[in-house]
Short mmCIF file of C-alpha atoms in Angstrom, two decimals:
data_model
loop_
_atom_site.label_atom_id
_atom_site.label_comp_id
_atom_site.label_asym_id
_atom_site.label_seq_id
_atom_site.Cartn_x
_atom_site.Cartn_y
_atom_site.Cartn_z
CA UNK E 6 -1.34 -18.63 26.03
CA UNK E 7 -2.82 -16.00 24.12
CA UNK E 8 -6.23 -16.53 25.31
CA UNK E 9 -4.88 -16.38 28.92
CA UNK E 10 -3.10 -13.24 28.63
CA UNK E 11 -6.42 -11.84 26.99
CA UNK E 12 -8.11 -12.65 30.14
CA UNK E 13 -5.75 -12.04 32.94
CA UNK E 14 -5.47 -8.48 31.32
CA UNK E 15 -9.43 -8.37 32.02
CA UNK E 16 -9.13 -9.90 35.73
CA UNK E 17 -6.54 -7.62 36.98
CA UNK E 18 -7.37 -4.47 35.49
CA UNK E 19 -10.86 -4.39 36.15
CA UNK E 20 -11.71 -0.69 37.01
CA UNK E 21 -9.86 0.34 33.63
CA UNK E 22 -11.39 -2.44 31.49
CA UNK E 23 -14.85 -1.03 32.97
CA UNK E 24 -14.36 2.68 32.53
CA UNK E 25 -13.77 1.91 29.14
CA UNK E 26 -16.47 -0.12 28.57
CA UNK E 27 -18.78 2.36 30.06
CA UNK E 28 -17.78 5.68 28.17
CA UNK E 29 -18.10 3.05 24.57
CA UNK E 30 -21.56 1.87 26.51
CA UNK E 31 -22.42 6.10 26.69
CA UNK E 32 -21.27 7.03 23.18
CA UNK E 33 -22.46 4.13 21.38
CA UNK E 34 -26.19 4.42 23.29
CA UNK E 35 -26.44 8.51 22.22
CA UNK E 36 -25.55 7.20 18.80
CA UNK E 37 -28.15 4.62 18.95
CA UNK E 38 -30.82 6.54 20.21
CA UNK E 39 -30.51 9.36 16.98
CA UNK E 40 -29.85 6.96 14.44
CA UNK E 41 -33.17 5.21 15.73
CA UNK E 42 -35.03 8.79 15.91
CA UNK E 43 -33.25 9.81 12.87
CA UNK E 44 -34.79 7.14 10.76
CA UNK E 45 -38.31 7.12 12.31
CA UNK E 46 -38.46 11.25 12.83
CA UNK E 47 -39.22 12.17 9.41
CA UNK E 48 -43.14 10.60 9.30
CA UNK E 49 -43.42 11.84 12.92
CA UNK E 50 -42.31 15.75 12.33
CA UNK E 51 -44.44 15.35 9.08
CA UNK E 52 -47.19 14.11 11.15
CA UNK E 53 -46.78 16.90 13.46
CA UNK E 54 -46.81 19.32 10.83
CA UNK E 55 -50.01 17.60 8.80
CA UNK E 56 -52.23 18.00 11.97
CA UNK E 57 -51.53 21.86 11.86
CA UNK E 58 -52.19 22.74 7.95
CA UNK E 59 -52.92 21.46 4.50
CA UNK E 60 -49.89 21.16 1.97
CA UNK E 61 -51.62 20.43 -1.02
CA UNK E 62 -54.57 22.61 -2.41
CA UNK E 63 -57.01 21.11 -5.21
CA UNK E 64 -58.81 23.87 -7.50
CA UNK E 65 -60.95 23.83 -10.57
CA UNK E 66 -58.43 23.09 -13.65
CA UNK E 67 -60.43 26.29 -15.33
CA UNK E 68 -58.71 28.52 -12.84
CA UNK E 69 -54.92 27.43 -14.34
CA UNK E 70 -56.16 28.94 -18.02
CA UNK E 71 -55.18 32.41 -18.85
CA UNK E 72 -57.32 34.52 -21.23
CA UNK E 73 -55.88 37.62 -22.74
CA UNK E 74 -56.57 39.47 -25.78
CA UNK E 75 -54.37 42.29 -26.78
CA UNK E 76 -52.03 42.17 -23.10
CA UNK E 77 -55.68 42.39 -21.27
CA UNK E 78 -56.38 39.82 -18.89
CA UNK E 79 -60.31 38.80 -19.76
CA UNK E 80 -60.12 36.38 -17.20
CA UNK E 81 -63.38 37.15 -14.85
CA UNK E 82 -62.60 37.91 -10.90
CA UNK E 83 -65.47 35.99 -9.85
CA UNK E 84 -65.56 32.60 -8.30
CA UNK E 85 -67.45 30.91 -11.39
CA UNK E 86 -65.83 27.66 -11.83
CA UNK E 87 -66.32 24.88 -9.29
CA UNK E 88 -65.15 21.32 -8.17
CA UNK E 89 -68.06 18.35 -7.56
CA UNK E 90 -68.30 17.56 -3.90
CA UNK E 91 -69.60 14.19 -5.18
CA UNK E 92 -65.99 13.62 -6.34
CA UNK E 93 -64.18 14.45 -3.07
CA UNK E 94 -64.67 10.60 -2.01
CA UNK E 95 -61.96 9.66 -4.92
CA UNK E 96 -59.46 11.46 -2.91
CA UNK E 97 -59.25 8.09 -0.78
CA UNK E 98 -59.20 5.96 -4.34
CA UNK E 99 -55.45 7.27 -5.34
CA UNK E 100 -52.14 5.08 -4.51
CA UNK E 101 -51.28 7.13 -1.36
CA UNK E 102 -54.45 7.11 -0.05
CA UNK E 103 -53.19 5.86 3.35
CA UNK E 104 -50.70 9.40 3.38
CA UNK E 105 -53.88 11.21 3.29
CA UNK E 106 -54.75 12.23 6.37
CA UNK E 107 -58.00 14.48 5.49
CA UNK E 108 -59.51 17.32 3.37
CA UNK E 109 -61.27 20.23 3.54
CA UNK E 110 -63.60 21.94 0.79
CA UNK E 111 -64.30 25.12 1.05
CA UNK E 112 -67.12 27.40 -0.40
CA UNK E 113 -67.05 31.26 -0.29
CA UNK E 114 -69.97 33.14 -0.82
CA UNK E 115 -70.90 37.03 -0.05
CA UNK E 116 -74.13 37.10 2.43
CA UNK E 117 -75.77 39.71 3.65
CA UNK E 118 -75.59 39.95 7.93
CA UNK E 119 -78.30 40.81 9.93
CA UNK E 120 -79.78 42.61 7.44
CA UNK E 121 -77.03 45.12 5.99
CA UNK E 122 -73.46 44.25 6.64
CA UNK E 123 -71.48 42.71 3.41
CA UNK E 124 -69.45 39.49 4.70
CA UNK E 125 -68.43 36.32 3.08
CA UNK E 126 -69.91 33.11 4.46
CA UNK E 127 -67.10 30.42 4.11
CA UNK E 128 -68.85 27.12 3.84
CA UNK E 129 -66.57 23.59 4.66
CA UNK E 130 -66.75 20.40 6.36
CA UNK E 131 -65.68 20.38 10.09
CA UNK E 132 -66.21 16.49 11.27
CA UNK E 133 -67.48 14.90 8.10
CA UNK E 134 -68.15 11.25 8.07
CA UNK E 135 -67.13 9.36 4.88
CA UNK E 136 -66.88 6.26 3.21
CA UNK E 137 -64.93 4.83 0.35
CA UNK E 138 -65.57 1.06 -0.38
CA UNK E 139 -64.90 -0.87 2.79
CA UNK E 140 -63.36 1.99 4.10
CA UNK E 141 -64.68 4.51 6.54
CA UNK E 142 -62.86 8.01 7.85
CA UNK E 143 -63.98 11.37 9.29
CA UNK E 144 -62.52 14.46 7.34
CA UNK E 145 -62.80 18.57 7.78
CA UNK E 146 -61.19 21.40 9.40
CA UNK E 147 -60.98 19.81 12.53
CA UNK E 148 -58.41 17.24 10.70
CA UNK E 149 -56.71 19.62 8.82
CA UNK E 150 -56.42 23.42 9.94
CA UNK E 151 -55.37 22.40 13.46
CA UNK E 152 -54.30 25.66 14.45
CA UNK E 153 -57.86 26.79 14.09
CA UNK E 154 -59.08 27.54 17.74
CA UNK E 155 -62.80 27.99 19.38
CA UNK E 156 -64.64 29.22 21.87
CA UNK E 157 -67.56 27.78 22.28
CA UNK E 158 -68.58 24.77 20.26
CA UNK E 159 -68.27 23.38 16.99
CA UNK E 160 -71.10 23.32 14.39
CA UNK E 161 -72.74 20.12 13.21
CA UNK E 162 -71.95 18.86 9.16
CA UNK E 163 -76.13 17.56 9.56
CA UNK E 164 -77.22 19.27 6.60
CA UNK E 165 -81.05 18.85 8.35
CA UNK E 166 -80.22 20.98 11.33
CA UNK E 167 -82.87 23.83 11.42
CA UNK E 168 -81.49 26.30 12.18
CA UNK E 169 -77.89 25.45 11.28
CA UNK E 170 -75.55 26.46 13.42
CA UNK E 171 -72.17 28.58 12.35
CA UNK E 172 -68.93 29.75 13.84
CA UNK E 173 -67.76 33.62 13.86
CA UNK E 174 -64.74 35.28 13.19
CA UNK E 175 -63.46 36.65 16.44
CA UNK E 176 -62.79 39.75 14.81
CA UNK E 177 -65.94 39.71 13.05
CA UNK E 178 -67.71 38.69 16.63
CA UNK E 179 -66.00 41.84 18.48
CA UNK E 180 -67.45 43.91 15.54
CA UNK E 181 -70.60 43.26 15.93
CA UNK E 182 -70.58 42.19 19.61
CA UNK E 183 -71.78 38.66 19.28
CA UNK E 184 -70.77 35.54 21.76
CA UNK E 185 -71.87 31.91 21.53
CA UNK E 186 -75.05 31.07 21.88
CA UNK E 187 -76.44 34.41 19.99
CA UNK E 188 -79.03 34.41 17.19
CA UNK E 189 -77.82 36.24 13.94
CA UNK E 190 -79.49 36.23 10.59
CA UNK E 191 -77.74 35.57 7.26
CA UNK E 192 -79.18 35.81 3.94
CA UNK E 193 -82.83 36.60 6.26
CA UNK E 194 -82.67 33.56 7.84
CA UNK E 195 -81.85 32.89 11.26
CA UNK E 196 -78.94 30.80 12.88
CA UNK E 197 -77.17 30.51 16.10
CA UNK E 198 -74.06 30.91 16.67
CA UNK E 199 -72.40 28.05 18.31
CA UNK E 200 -68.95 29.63 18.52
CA UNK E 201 -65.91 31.72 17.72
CA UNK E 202 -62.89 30.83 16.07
CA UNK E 203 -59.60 32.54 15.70
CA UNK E 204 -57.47 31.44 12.98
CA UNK E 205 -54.94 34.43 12.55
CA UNK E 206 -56.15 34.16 9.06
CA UNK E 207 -59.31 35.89 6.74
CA UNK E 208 -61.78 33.24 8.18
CA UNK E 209 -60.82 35.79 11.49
CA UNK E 210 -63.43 38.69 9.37
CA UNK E 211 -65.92 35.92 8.33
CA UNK E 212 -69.07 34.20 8.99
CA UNK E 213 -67.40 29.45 8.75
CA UNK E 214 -70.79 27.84 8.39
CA UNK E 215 -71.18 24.16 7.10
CA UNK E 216 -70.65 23.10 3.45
CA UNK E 217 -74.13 22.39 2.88
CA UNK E 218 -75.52 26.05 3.95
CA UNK E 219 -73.33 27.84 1.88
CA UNK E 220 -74.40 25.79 -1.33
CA UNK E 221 -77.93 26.69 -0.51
CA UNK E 222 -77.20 30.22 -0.23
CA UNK E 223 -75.34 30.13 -3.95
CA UNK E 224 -77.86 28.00 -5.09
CA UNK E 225 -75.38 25.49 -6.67
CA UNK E 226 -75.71 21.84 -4.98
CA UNK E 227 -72.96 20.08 -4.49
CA UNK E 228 -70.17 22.77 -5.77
CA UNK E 229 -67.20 23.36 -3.76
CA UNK E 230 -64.55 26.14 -4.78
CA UNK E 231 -61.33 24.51 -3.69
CA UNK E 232 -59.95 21.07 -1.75
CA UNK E 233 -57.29 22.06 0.97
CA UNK E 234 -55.71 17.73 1.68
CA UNK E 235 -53.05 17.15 4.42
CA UNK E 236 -51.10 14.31 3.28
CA UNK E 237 -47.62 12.63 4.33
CA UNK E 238 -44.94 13.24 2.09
CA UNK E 239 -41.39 13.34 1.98
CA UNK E 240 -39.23 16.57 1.51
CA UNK E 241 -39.15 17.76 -2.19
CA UNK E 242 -35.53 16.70 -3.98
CA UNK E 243 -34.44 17.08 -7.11
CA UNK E 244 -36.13 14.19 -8.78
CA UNK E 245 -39.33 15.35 -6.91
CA UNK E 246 -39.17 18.83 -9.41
CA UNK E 247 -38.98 16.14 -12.60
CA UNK E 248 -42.14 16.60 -14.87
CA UNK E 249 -43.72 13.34 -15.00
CA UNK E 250 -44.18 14.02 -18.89
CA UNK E 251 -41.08 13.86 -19.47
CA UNK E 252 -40.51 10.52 -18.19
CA UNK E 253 -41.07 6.81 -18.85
CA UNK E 254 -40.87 3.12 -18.14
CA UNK E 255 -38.66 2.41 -14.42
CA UNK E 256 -38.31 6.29 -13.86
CA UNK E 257 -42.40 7.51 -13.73
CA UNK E 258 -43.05 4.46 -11.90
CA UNK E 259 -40.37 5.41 -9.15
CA UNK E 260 -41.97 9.23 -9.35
CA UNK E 261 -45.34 7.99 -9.44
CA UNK E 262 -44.88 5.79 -6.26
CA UNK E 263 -43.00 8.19 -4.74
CA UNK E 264 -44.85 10.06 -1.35
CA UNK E 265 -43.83 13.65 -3.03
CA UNK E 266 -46.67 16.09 -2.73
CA UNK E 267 -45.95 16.69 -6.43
CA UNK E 268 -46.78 13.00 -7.02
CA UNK E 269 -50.02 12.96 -4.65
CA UNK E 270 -51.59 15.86 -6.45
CA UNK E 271 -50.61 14.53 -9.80
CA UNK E 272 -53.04 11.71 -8.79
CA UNK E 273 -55.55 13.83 -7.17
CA UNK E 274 -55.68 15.57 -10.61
CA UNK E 275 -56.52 12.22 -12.24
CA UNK E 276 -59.49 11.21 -9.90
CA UNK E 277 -60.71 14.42 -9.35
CA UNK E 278 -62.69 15.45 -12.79
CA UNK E 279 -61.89 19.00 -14.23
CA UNK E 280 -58.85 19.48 -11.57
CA UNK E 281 -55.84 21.30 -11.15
CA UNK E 282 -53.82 20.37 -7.30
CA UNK E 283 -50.53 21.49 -6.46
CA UNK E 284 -48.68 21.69 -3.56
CA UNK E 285 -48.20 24.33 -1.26
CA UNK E 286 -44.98 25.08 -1.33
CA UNK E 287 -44.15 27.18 1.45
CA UNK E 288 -45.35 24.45 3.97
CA UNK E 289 -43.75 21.76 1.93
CA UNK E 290 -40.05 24.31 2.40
CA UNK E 291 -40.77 24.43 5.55
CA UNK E 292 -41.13 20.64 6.86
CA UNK E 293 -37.78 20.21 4.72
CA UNK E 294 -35.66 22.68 6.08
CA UNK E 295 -36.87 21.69 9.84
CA UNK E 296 -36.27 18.29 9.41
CA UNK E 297 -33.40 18.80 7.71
CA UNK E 298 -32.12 20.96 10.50
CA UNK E 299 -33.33 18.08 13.00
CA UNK E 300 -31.08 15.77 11.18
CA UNK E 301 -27.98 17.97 11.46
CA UNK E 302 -28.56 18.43 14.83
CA UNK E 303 -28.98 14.92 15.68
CA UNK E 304 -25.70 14.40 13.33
CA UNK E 305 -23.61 16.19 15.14
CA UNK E 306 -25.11 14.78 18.80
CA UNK E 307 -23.72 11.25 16.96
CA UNK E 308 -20.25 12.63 16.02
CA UNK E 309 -19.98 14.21 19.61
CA UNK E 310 -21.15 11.27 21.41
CA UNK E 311 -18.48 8.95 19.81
CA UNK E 312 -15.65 10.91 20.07
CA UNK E 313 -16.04 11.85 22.98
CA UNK E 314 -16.49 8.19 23.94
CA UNK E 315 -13.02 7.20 21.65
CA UNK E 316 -11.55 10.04 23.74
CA UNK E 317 -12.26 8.25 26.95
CA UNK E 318 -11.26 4.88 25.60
CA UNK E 319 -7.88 6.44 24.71
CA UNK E 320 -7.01 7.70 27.88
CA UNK E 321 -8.13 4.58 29.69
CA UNK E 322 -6.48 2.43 27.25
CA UNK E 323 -3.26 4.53 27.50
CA UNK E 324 -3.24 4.07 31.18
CA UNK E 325 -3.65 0.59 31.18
CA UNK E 326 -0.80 -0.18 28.19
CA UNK E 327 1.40 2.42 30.59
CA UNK E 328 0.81 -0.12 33.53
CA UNK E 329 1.67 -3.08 31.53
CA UNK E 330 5.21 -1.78 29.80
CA UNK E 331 6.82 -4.03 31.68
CA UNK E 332 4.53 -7.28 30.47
CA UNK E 333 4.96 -5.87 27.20
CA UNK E 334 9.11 -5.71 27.46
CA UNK E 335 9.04 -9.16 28.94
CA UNK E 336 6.48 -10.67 25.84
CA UNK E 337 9.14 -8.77 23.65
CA UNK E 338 12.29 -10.13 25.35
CA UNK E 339 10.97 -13.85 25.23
CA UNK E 340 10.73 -13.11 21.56
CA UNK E 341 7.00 -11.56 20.66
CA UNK E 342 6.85 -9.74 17.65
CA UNK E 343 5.26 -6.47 17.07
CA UNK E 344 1.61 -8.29 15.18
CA UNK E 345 1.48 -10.21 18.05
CA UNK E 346 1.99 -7.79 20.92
CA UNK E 347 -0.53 -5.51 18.95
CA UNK E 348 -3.20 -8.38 18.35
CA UNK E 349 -3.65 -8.90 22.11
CA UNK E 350 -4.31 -5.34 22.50
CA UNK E 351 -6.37 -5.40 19.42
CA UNK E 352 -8.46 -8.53 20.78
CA UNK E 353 -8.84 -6.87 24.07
CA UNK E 354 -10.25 -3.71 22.42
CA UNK E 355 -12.87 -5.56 20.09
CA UNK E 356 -13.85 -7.51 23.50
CA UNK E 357 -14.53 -4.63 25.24
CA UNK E 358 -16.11 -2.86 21.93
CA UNK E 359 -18.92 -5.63 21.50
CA UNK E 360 -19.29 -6.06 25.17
CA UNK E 361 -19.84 -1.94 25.20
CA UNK E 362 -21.93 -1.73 22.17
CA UNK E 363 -24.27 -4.22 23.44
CA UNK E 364 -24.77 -2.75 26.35
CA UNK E 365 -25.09 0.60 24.47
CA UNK E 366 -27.47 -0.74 21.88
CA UNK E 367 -30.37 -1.74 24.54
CA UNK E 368 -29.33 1.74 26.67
CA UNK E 369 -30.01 3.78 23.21
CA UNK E 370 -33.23 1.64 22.12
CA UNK E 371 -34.79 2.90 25.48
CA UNK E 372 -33.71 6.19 25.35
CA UNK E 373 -34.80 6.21 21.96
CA UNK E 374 -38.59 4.98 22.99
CA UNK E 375 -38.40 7.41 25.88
CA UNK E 376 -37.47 9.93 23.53
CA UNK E 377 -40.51 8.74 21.09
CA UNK E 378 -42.95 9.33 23.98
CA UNK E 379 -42.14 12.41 25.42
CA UNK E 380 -41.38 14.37 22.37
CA UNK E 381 -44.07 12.86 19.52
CA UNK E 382 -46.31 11.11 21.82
CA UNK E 383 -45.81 7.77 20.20
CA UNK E 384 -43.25 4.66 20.48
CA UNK E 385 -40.00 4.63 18.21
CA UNK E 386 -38.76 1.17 18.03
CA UNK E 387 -35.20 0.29 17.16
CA UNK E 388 -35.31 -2.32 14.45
CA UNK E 389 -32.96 -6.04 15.62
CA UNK E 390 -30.60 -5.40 12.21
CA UNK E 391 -29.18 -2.33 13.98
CA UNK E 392 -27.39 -4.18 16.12
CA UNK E 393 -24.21 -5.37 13.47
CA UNK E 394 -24.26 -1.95 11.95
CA UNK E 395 -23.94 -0.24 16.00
CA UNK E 396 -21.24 -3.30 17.28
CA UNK E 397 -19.38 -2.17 14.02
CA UNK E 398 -19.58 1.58 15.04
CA UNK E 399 -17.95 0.57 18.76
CA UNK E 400 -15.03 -1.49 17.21
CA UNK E 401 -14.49 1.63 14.84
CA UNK E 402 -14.60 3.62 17.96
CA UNK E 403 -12.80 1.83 20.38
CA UNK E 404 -9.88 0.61 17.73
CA UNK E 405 -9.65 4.78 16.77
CA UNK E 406 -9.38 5.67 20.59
CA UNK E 407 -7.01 2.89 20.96
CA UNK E 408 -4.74 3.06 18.19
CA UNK E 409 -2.07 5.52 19.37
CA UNK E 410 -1.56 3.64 22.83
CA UNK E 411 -1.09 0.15 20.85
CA UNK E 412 1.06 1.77 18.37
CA UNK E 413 3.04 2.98 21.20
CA UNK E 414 3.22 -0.18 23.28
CA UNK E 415 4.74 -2.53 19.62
CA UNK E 416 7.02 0.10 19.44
CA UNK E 417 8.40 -0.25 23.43
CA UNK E 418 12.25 -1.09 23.82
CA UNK E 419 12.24 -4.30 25.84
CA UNK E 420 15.52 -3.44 26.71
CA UNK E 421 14.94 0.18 27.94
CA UNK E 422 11.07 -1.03 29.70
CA UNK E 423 12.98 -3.76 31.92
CA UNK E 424 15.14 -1.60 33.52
CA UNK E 425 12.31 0.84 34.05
CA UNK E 426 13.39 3.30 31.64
CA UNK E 427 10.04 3.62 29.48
#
């Protein structure tokens, strides 16, 4: 009997029964689709954010040593300590080396242009072929400052090119009203310029010329000044600030395997001779606090979504209970107690819940891969063992939008609903 009530309620109140199940369909999808981005966005808006800048910055460890005598600084202003460019392959040797997306060295030195102006030549890789053991990459500018924008076209790392080509600062170009394709001399040797880049930045006011020409100029083989990596990290928390020297056993294991920037350079430092890398914090503060504010945002799309979708259940299931007072008086005269009057209703609710959520969970995994295309240009997949944890969420739902109309329809008078009184 209680199986056939179940279903006659479904067969003759069809329209309601659907209505319901569409706004738990609606709420639980939106919920779906953000807690699938919500769980995948975090690599993508760090991705985002790695191919515009560098968020960890490698320097010589003598440049972290202070050296006063009497309150004077002795320290010398000059660029004299540098990093081994043989060493930059290591960077692809530490545990993360797969959340490394690229480096960048960078060399400045002061050249003379065209025969009298002072500028400083900033030497780096822009497409660099590597290789580390079985493994082969391409790192430089290109991969890492991807803000960096030319006109014209970008020099060759060939170290054999004669003359080597370079890039201008637009401001620098303007100045001296050179375009691509001009001849300029540096250090009284000539070179062409193959383009100009604007970086809102100092490189804007100087000569970005490959690694390999600026070490000639210096006359120091193989030095590079500083190490600008891009790597994928997680946003800094508290145990992220913990000095690794301070812990031990279980605890620096966790830290150490931990994507923190803090933990990336600390391993940089150790295959990098002579080094000192830390993070740069203000990019690392700002990926957190946008994709913390992503989060909240996609929070309180959630919340929204499902209430508004127990909101709709409520009304439709107080409509429907309203139209079946006098089923309910007649269960309740023929001696039905209040558990099992609510029970039915219960039953139908979870019915319609897992019937809804279904139907929401495959309407919020394509919204969430649409979502995935059109906003990070690549695929967010909801994972199968989403699917208890989202049919839980629509029986929370639909038994919160139903409650007050059950607890209404136990707590009929059969009495009172027979003669049409309720």
């Amino acid at each position: 009997m209680f199986v056939r009530l179940v279903y006659e309620s479904f067969r003759r109140q069809k329209r309601r029964k659907l209505l319901a199940g569409v706004a738990i369909a609606l709420g639980v999808g939106v919920a779906t689709a953000m807690i699938g981005v919500a769980t995948d966005v975090g690599d993508k808006i760090s991705l985002e954010l790695r191919r515009n800048q560098a968020n960890i910055v490698v320097t010589p460890q003598e440049d972290t040593l202070d050296l006063e005598i009497g309150g004077v600084n002795l320290k010398p202003p000059s660029d004299g300590a540098f990093l081994n460019e043989a060493d930059l392959p290591k960077i692809k040797s530490t545990f993360w080396r797969n959340a490394i997306l690229g480096f960048a060295p960078m060399l400045p030195v002061k050249v003379t242009l065209d025969g009298s102006e002072q500028v400083t030549l900033l030497g780096t890789y822009f497409s660099k072929p590597y290789r580390y053991g079985k493994e082969s990459f391409v790192t430089g500018v290109r991969s890492t400052n991807g803000w960096w924008r030319i006109s014209g076209q970008w020099p060759a790392d060939d170290t054999q090119a004669d003359p080597q080509d370079v890039l201008l600062g637009e401001h620098l170009a303007a100045r001296i009203l050179k375009h691509a394709g001009d001849s300029i001399t540096i250090a009284g040797q000539p070179h062409t310029v193959s383009g100009v880049v604007s970086t809102g930045g100092a490189e804007d006011d100087q000569i970005v010329a490959p690694l390999a020409l600026a070490q000639k100029i210096l006359g120091r083989p193989g030095a590079v000044r500083r190490v600008y990596v891009s790597a994928l990290t997680k946003p800094e928390d508290a145990f992220a600030r913990r000095d690794p020297k301070t812990l031990s056993g279980a605890m620096y294991d966790r830290w150490y395997c931990s994507p923190y920037a803090q933990s990336i350079a600390y391993q940089l430092q150790e295959v990098i001779p002579f080094s000192h890398a830390e993070q740069i914090r203000q990019v690392e503060q700002t990926e957190g606090t946008v994709l913390s504010r992503i989060q909240g945002l996609m929070l309180l799309i959630t919340i929204a979504a499902l209430l508004a979708s127990a909101l709709a259940v409520s009304a439709a299931m107080a409509t429907a209970i309203f139209e079946r007072r006098h089923e309910v008086g007649l269960m309740k005269a023929l001696g039905a107690g209040q558990a099992a009057v609510a029970a039915i209703f219960f039953t139908e609710a979870a019915l319609l819940a897992v019937m809804g959520g279904s139907l929401g969970f495959v309407g919020g995994a394509v919204l969430a891969h649409r979502i995935g295309l059109s906003i990070f240009d690549s695929q967010i997949t909801i994972q199968p063992v989403l699917f208890p944890v989202i049919v839980a969420i629509a029986i929370l739902v639909t038994f919160a939008g139903s409650a007050v109309a059950i607890r209404r329809a136990v707590l009929f008078d059969p009495v009172h609903t027979l003669r049409g009184e309720a």
